[in-house]
XYZ file of C-alpha atoms in Angstrom:
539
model
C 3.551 -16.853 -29.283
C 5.566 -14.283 -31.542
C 5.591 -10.983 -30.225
C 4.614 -8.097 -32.945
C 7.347 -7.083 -35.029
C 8.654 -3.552 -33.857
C 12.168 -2.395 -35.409
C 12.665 -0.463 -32.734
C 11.863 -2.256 -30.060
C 15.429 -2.078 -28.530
C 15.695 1.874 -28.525
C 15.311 2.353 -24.647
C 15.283 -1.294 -23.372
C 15.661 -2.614 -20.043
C 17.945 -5.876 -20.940
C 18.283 -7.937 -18.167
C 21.537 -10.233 -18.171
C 20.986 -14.040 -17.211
C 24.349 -15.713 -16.589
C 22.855 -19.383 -17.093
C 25.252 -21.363 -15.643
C 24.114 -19.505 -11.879
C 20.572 -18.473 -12.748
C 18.090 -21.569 -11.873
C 19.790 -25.608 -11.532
C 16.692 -27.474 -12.837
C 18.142 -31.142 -12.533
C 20.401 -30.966 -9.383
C 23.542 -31.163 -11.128
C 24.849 -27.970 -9.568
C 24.939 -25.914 -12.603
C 22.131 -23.987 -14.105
C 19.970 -24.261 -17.086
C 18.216 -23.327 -19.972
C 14.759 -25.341 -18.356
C 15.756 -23.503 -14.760
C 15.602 -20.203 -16.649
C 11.576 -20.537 -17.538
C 10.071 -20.580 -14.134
C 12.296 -17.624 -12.965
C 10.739 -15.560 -16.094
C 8.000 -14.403 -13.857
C 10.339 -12.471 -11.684
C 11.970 -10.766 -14.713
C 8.699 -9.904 -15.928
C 7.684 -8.170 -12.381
C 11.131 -6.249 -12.452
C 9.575 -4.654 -15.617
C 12.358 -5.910 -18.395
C 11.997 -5.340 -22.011
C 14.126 -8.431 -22.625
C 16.710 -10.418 -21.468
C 20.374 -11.417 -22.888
C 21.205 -15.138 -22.137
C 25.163 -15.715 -21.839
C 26.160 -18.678 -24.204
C 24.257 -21.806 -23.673
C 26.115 -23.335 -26.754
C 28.322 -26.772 -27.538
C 31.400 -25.978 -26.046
C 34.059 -27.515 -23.798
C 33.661 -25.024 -21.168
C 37.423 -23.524 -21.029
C 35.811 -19.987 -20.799
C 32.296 -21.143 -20.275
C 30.613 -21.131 -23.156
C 32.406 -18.313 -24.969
C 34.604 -21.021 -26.702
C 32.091 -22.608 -29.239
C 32.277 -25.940 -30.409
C 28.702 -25.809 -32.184
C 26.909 -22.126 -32.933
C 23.781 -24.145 -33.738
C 23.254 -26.481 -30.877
C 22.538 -26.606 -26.890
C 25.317 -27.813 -24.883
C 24.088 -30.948 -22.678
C 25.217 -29.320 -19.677
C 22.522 -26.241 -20.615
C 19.305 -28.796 -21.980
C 17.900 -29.230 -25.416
C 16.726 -26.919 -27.996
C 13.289 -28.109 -27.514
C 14.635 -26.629 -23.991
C 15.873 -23.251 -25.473
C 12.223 -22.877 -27.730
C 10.266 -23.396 -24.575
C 11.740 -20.654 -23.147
C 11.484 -17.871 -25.825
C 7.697 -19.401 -26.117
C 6.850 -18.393 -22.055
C 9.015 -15.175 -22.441
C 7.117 -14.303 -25.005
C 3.810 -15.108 -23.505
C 5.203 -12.753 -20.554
C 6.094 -9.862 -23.335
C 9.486 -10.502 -22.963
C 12.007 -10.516 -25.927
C 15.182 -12.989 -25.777
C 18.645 -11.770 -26.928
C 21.251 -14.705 -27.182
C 24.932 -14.373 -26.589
C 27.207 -15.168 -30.146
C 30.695 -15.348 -29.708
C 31.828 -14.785 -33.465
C 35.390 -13.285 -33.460
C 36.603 -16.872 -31.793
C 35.609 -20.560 -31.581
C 37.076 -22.689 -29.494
C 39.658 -25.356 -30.987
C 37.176 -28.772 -30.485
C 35.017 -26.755 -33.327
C 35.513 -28.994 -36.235
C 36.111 -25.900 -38.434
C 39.335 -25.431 -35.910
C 40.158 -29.069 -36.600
C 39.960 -29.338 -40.061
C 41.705 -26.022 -40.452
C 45.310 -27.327 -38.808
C 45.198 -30.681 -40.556
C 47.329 -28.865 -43.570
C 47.948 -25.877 -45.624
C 45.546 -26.698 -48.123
C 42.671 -28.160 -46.936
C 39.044 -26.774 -47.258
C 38.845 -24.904 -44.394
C 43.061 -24.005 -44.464
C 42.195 -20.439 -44.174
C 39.305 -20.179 -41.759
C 41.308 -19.360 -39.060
C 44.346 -16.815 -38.695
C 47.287 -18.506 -39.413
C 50.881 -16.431 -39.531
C 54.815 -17.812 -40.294
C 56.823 -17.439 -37.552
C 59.608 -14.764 -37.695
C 63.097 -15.942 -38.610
C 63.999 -16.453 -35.625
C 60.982 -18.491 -34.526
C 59.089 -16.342 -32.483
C 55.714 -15.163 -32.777
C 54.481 -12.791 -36.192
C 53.675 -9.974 -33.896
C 53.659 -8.451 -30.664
C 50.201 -8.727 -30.136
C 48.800 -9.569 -26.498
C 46.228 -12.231 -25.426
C 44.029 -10.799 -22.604
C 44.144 -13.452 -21.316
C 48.310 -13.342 -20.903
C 51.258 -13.935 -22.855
C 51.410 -13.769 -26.454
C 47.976 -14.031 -28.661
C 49.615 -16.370 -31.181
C 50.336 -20.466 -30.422
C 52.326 -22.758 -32.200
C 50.669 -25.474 -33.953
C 53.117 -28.222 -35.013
C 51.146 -29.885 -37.631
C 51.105 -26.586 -40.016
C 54.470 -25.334 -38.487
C 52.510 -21.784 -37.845
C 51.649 -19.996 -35.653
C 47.778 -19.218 -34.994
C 45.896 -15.762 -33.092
C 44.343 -16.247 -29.930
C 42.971 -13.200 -28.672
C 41.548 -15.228 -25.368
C 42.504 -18.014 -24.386
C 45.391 -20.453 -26.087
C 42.028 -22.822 -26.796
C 40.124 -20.252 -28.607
C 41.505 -20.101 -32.297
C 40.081 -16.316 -33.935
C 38.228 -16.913 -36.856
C 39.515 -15.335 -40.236
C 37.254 -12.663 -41.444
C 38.828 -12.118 -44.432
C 37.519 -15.369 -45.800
C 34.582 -14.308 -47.312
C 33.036 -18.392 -46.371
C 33.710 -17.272 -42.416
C 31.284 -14.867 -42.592
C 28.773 -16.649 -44.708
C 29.082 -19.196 -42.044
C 28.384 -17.208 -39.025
C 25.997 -15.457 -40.743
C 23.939 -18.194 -41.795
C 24.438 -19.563 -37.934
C 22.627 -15.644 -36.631
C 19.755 -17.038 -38.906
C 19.049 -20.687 -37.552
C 18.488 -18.522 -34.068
C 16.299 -15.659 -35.826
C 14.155 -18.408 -37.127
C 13.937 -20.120 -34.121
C 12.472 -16.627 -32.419
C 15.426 -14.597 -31.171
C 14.721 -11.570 -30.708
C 18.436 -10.186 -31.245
C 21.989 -10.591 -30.201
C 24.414 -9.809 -27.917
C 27.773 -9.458 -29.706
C 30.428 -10.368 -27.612
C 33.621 -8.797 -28.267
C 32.367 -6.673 -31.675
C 35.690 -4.600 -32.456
C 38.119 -7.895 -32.693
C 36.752 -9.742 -35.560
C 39.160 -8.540 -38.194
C 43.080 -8.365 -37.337
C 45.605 -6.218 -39.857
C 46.151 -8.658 -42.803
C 49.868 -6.917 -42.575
C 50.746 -7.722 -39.720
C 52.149 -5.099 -38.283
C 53.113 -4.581 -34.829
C 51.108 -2.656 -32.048
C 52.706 0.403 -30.937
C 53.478 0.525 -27.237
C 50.874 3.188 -25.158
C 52.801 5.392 -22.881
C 51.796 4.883 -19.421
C 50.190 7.895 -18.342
C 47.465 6.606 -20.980
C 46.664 3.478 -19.839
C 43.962 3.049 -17.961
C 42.058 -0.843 -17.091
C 38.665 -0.413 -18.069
C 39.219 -3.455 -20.712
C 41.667 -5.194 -18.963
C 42.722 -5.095 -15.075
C 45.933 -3.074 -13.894
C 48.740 -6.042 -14.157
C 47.605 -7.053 -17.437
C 50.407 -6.209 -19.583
C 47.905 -6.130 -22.590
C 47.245 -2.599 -21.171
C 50.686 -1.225 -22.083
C 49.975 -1.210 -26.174
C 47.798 0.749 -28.348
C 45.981 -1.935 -29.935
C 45.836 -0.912 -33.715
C 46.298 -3.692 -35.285
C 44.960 -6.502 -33.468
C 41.326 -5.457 -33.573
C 38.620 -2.244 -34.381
C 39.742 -2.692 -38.030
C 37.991 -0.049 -40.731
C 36.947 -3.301 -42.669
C 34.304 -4.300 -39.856
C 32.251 -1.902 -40.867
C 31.051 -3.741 -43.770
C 30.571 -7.029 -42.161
C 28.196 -5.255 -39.880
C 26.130 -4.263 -42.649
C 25.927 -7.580 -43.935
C 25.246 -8.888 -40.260
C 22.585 -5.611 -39.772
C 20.766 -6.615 -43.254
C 20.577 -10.446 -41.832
C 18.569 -9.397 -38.776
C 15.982 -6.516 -40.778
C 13.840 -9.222 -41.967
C 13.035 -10.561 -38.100
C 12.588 -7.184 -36.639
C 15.726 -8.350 -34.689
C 18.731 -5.787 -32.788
C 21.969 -6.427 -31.636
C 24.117 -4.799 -29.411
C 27.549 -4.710 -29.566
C 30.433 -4.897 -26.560
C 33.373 -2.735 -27.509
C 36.613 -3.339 -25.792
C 38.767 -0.765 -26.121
C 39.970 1.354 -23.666
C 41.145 4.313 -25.345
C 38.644 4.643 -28.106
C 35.632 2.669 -26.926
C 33.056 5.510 -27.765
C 34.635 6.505 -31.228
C 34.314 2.415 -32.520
C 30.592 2.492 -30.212
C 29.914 6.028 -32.660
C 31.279 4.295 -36.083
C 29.264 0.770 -35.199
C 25.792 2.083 -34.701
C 25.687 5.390 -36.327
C 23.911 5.824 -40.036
C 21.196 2.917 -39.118
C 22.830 0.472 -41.129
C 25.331 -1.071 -38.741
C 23.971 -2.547 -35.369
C 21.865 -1.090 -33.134
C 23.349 -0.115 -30.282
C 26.925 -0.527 -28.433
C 27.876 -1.979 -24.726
C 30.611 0.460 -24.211
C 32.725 0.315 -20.829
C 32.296 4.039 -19.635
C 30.196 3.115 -16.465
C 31.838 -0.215 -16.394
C 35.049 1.117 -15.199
C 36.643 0.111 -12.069
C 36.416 3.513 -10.451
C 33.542 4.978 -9.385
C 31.553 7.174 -12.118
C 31.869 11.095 -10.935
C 29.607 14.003 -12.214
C 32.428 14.737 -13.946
C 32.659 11.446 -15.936
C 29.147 11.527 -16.910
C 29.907 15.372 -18.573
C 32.958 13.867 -20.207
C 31.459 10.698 -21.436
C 28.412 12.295 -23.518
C 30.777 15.114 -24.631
C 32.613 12.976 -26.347
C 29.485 10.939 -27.531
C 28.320 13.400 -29.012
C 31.024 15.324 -30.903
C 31.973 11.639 -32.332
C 28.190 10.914 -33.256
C 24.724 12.510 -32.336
C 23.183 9.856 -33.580
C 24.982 6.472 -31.904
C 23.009 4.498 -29.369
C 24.880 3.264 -26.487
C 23.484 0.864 -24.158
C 24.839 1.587 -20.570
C 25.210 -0.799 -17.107
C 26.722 -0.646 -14.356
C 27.698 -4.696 -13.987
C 28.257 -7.643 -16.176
C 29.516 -11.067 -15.776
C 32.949 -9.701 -16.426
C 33.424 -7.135 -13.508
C 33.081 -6.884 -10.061
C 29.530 -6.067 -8.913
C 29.428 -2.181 -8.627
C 27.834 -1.856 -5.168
C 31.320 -3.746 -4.122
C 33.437 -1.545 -7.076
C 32.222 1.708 -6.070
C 31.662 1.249 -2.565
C 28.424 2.476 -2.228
C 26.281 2.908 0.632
C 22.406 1.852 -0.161
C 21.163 5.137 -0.799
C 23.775 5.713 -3.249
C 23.121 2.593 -4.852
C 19.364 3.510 -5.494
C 20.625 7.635 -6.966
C 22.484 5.379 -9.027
C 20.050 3.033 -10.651
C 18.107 6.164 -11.274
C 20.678 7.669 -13.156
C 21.161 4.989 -15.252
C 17.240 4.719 -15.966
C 17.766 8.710 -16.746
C 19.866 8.570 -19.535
C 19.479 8.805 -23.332
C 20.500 4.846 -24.443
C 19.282 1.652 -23.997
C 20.033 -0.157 -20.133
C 21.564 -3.907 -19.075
C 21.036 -5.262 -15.607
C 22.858 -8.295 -14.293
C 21.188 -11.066 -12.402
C 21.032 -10.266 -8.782
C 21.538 -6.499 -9.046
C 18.102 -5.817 -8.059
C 19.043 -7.438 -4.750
C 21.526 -5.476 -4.307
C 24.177 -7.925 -4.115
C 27.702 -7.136 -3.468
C 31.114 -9.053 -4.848
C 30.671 -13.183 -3.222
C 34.292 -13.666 -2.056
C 35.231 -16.396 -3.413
C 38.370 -18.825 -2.140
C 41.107 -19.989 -4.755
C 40.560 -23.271 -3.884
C 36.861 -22.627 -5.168
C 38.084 -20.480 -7.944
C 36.743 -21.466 -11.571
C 37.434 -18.832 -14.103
C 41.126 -19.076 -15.946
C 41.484 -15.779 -16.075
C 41.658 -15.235 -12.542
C 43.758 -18.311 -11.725
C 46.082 -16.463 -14.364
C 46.438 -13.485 -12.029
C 45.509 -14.518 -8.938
C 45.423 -12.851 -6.526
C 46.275 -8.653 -7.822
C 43.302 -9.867 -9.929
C 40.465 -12.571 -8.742
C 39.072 -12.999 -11.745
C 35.437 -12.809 -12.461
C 33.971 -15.738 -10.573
C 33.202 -12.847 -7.891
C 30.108 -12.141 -9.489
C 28.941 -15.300 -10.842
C 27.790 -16.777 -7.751
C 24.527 -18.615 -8.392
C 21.442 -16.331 -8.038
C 19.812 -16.198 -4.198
C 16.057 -16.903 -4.728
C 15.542 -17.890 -0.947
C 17.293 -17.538 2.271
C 16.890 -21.038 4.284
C 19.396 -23.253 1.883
C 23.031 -23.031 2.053
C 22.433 -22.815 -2.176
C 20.251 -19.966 -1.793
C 17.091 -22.025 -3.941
C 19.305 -22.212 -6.910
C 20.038 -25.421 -6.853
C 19.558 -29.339 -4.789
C 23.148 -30.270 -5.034
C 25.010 -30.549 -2.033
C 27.574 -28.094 -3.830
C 26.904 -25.466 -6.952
C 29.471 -25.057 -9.587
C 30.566 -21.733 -7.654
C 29.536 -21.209 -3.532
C 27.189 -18.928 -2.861
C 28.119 -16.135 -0.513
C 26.527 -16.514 2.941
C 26.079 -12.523 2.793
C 24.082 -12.781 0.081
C 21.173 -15.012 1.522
C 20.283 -12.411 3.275
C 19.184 -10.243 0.110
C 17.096 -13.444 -1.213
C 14.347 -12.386 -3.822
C 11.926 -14.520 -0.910
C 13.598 -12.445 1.833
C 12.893 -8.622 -0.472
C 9.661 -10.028 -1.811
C 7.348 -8.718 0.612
C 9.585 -5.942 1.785
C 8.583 -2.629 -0.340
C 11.768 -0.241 1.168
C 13.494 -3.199 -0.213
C 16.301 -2.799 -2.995
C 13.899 -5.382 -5.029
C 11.235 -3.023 -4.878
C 13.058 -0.171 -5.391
C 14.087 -1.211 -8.831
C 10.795 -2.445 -9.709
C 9.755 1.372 -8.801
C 12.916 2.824 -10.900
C 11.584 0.609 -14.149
C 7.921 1.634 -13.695
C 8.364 5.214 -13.578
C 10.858 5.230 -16.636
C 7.744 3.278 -18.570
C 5.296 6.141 -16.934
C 8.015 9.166 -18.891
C 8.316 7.438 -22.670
C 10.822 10.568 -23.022
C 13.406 8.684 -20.707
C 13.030 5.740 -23.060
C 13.941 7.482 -26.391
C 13.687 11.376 -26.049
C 16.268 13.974 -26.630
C 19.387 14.603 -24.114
C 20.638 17.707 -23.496
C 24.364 18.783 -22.549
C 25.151 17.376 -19.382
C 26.713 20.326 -17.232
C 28.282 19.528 -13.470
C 29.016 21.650 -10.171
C 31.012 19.528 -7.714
C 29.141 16.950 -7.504
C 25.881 17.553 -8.875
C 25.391 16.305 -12.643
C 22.645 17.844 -14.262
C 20.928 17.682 -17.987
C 17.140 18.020 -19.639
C 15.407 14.795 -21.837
C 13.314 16.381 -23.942
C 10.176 14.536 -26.069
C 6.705 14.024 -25.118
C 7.259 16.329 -22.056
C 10.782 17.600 -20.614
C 11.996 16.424 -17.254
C 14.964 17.618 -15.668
C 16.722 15.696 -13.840
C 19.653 16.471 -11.497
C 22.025 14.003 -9.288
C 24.389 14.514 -6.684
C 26.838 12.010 -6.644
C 28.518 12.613 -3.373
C 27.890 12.535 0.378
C 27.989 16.092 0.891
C 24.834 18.227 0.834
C 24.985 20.461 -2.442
C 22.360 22.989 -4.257
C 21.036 22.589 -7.973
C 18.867 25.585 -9.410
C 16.197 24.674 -11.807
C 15.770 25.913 -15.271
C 13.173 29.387 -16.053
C 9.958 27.635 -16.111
C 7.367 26.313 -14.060
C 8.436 22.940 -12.495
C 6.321 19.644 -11.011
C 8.027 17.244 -9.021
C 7.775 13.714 -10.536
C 9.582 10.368 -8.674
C 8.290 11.459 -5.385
C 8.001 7.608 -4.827
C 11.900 6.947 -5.575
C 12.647 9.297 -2.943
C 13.105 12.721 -5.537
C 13.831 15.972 -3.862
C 10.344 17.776 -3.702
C 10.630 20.753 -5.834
C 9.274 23.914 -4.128
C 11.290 26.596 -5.056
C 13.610 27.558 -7.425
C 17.058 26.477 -5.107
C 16.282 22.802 -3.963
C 18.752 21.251 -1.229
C 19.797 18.109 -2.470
C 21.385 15.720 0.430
C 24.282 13.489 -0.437
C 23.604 10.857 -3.140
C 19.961 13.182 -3.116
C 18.210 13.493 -6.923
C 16.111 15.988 -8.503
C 13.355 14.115 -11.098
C 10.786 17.979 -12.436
C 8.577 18.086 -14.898
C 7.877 21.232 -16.685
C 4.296 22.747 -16.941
């Protein structure tokens, strides 16, 4: 089944993130799969999800798990078939569910041929595919520039006797964009998936695919700028002002070539920006003027600290002196960051004012696998610890196997339901068996329930999906701001523990979201608790 072509299918979305490896083990192996993912559609389709986003499922060696690509057009054994991969996008279709795949295209990893045939010489086909650099005279690297991963982002190759960028991992050689045959490539990879029935793209890591053909060095940030939104606090890639290194001016075009690849499949994409000090300006260039991509994945409500009124205000300001007209797509957690309930610290009533937030504001909306549970950060051991990146800074920073932990579908296995090994790829966190979609199911004060509740009533108000936004203004803690389209609701949020009072606008007011808990609306001063929400319709 293909769904009906709708360009704008994506503006307002609910995208839910499956991390593949931890959704659904289908053959006991201990790792998930693409065949695991198709029975578990039915409980995406209850949530009330527009889509989903599957992480990379592609050839790879697995040193960052599947975001090191060995082939862009194939299924790695580990993940099934591609006979595998079209049965699912056939029964999420049948379920009215659009599939958005994960491509990695800034990077491969260095078992892609491409990578192979590229350091074989100076002159071979493929000799510039890849960034290559001479060393500086006294042998070090061509720049300062930073892995975030550690160390330097160049490695020395002794076949060519230069030195090539890695802005990952050592194993993950950046592809060359200023090869005009690089792009060509990947773009003609995007359209073996579009004809296969993707529905769009997740873009990981948008802003690095061109570096500064120049060469020059990153200036250093001064410290009272630096902030770890992109990378954590110890990371040393923090203390430069990445310039040169990535969000180049000449990705703009290549996103116009990339935008003009999907119009024919009524396909989006949505970008993740990593920058930490201008995330929102690159978001605003990316996916303003409709010719660029869709929508951006910026890292406002990512951040490590907990999101204030006053955050909100700031974020949007900015948003929208840079551009009116961007789309941002907004979450809370990813497969990258500790879960927020764990993050933030939040209580369970905060946790629900906070998914209705999110379903409140003007963009487009991700949710990661298990959030609907309500699942905290699994501790997990460093004797169990998988991802590099934590092992690299272990233990100021445990890396991101914290919130990879397979997916609990039932509470009377030590695996949860995920899987029939004796041992998963990661543990799953006794705490979380607990919060078990089985254990919810039935439950309706349940966090399950509750977010099956937030998701209906944004599809009951169309004007949360894609209407207007006004100015978000704040008092203490209360963060407050009109969507305007088919009707206006305003909605108001205090996003604190202590009681506070929010005034509605002149008018005559309804209460809507009674059944998420809203603040009845009865006169003009309401009394909002802590972590209480105002959700009014005007009549």
């Amino acid at each position: 089944m293909t769904l009906k072509k709708d360009p704008d299918w994506w503006r307002g979305a609910v995208i839910y993130q499956i991390y593949p490896r931890s959704y659904q083990d289908s053959n006991g192996d201990g790792i998930g799969d693409l065949k695991g993912i198709i029975p578990r559609l039915d409980h995406i389709a209850r949530l009330g999800a527009d889509a989903i986003w599957i992480s990379p499922f592609f050839t790879s060696p697995m040193k960052d798990f599947g975001y090191d690509v060995s082939d862009y057009c194939d299924v790695d054994p580990m993940f099934g078939t591609l006979a595998d991969f079209d049965a699912l996008v056939a029964r999420a279709h049948e379920l009215n569910i659009r599939v958005m795949i994960d491509l990695v295209l800034s990077h491969t990893s260095d078992q892609h041929p491409w990578f192979k045939e590229s350091r074989q010489s100076r002159d071979n086909a493929k000799a510039d595919w890849y960034v290559w650099a001479e060393p500086k005279p006294d042998g070090t690297p061509p720049t300062n520039w930073l892995s975030i991963f550690g160390g330097s982002a160049w490695q020395w190759d002794a076949r060519r006797e230069q030195y090539y960028l890695h802005n990952f991992l050592t194993s993950q050689p950046d592809l060359n964009f200023h090869t005009p045959k690089v792009q060509q490539a990947l773009l003609d990879a995007t359209r073996f998936w579009l004809e296969r029935g993707v529905d769009g793209f997740r873009l990981d890591t948008i802003n690095f695919y061109f570096h500064d053909q120049n060469l020059r060095d990153n200036p250093p940030l001064p410290p009272q700028e630096r902030n770890d939104r992109t990378a954590p606090k110890v990371n040393p890639y923090n203390h430069q002002m990445h310039l040169f290194d990535k969000s180049r001016p000449e990705n703009l075009e290549f996103l116009r070539k990339f935008r003009a690849t999907l119009a024919p499949y009524g396909a989006a994409a949505v970008g993740e920006v990593g920058d930490s000090e201008r995330g929102l300006q690159i978001m605003a260039q990316y996916t303003s003027g409709g010719d660029k991509v869709q929508m951006c994945y910026p890292f406002e409500l990512l951040q490590p600290a907990r999101v204030t009124a006053g955050d909100l205000k700031s974020t949007f300001d900015q948003l929208a002196a840079e551009a009116p007209d961007a789309w941002p797509c907004w979450s809370y957690s990813n497969h990258d960051v500790v879960r927020h309930i764990t993050r933030w610290g939040l209580t369970d009533t905060a946790a629900r004012s906070y998914i209705v937030l999110l379903a409140s504001l003007r963009g487009s909306i991700c949710l990661y696998q298990g959030e609907e549970l309500g699942l905290p950060e699994a501790e997990v051991g460093f004797d169990d610890l998988q991802d590099p990146y934590g092992i690299e800074f272990w233990p100021e920073f445990k890396g991101r196997d914290g919130c990879r932990t397979p997916m609990v579908w039932v509470s009377d296995n030590g695996n949860g339901g995920f899987s029939t090994a004796e041992k998963g790829w990661l543990p799953v966190d006794p705490r979380h068996l607990t919060r078990a979609v089985a254990v919810q199911e039935g439950d309706a004060q349940s966090m399950l329930a509750y977010y099956r509740s937030v998701l209906a009533f944004r599809r009951a108000h169309p004007v949360l999906r894609d209407g207007d936004m006004g100015p978000i203004t704040t008092k203490g803690d209360v963060a407050q701001f009109l969507r305007r389209g088919q009707e206006t609701l305003f909605c108001a949020f205090n996003l604190g523990e202590g009681a506070a009072i929010v005034r509605l606008p002149e008018g005559t007011w309804q209460t809507v979201g009674a059944e998420l808990g809203a603040v009845p609306v009865e006169t003009g001063e309401i009394h909002l608790p802590g972590w209480g929400f105002v959700l009014a319709r005007q009549v």
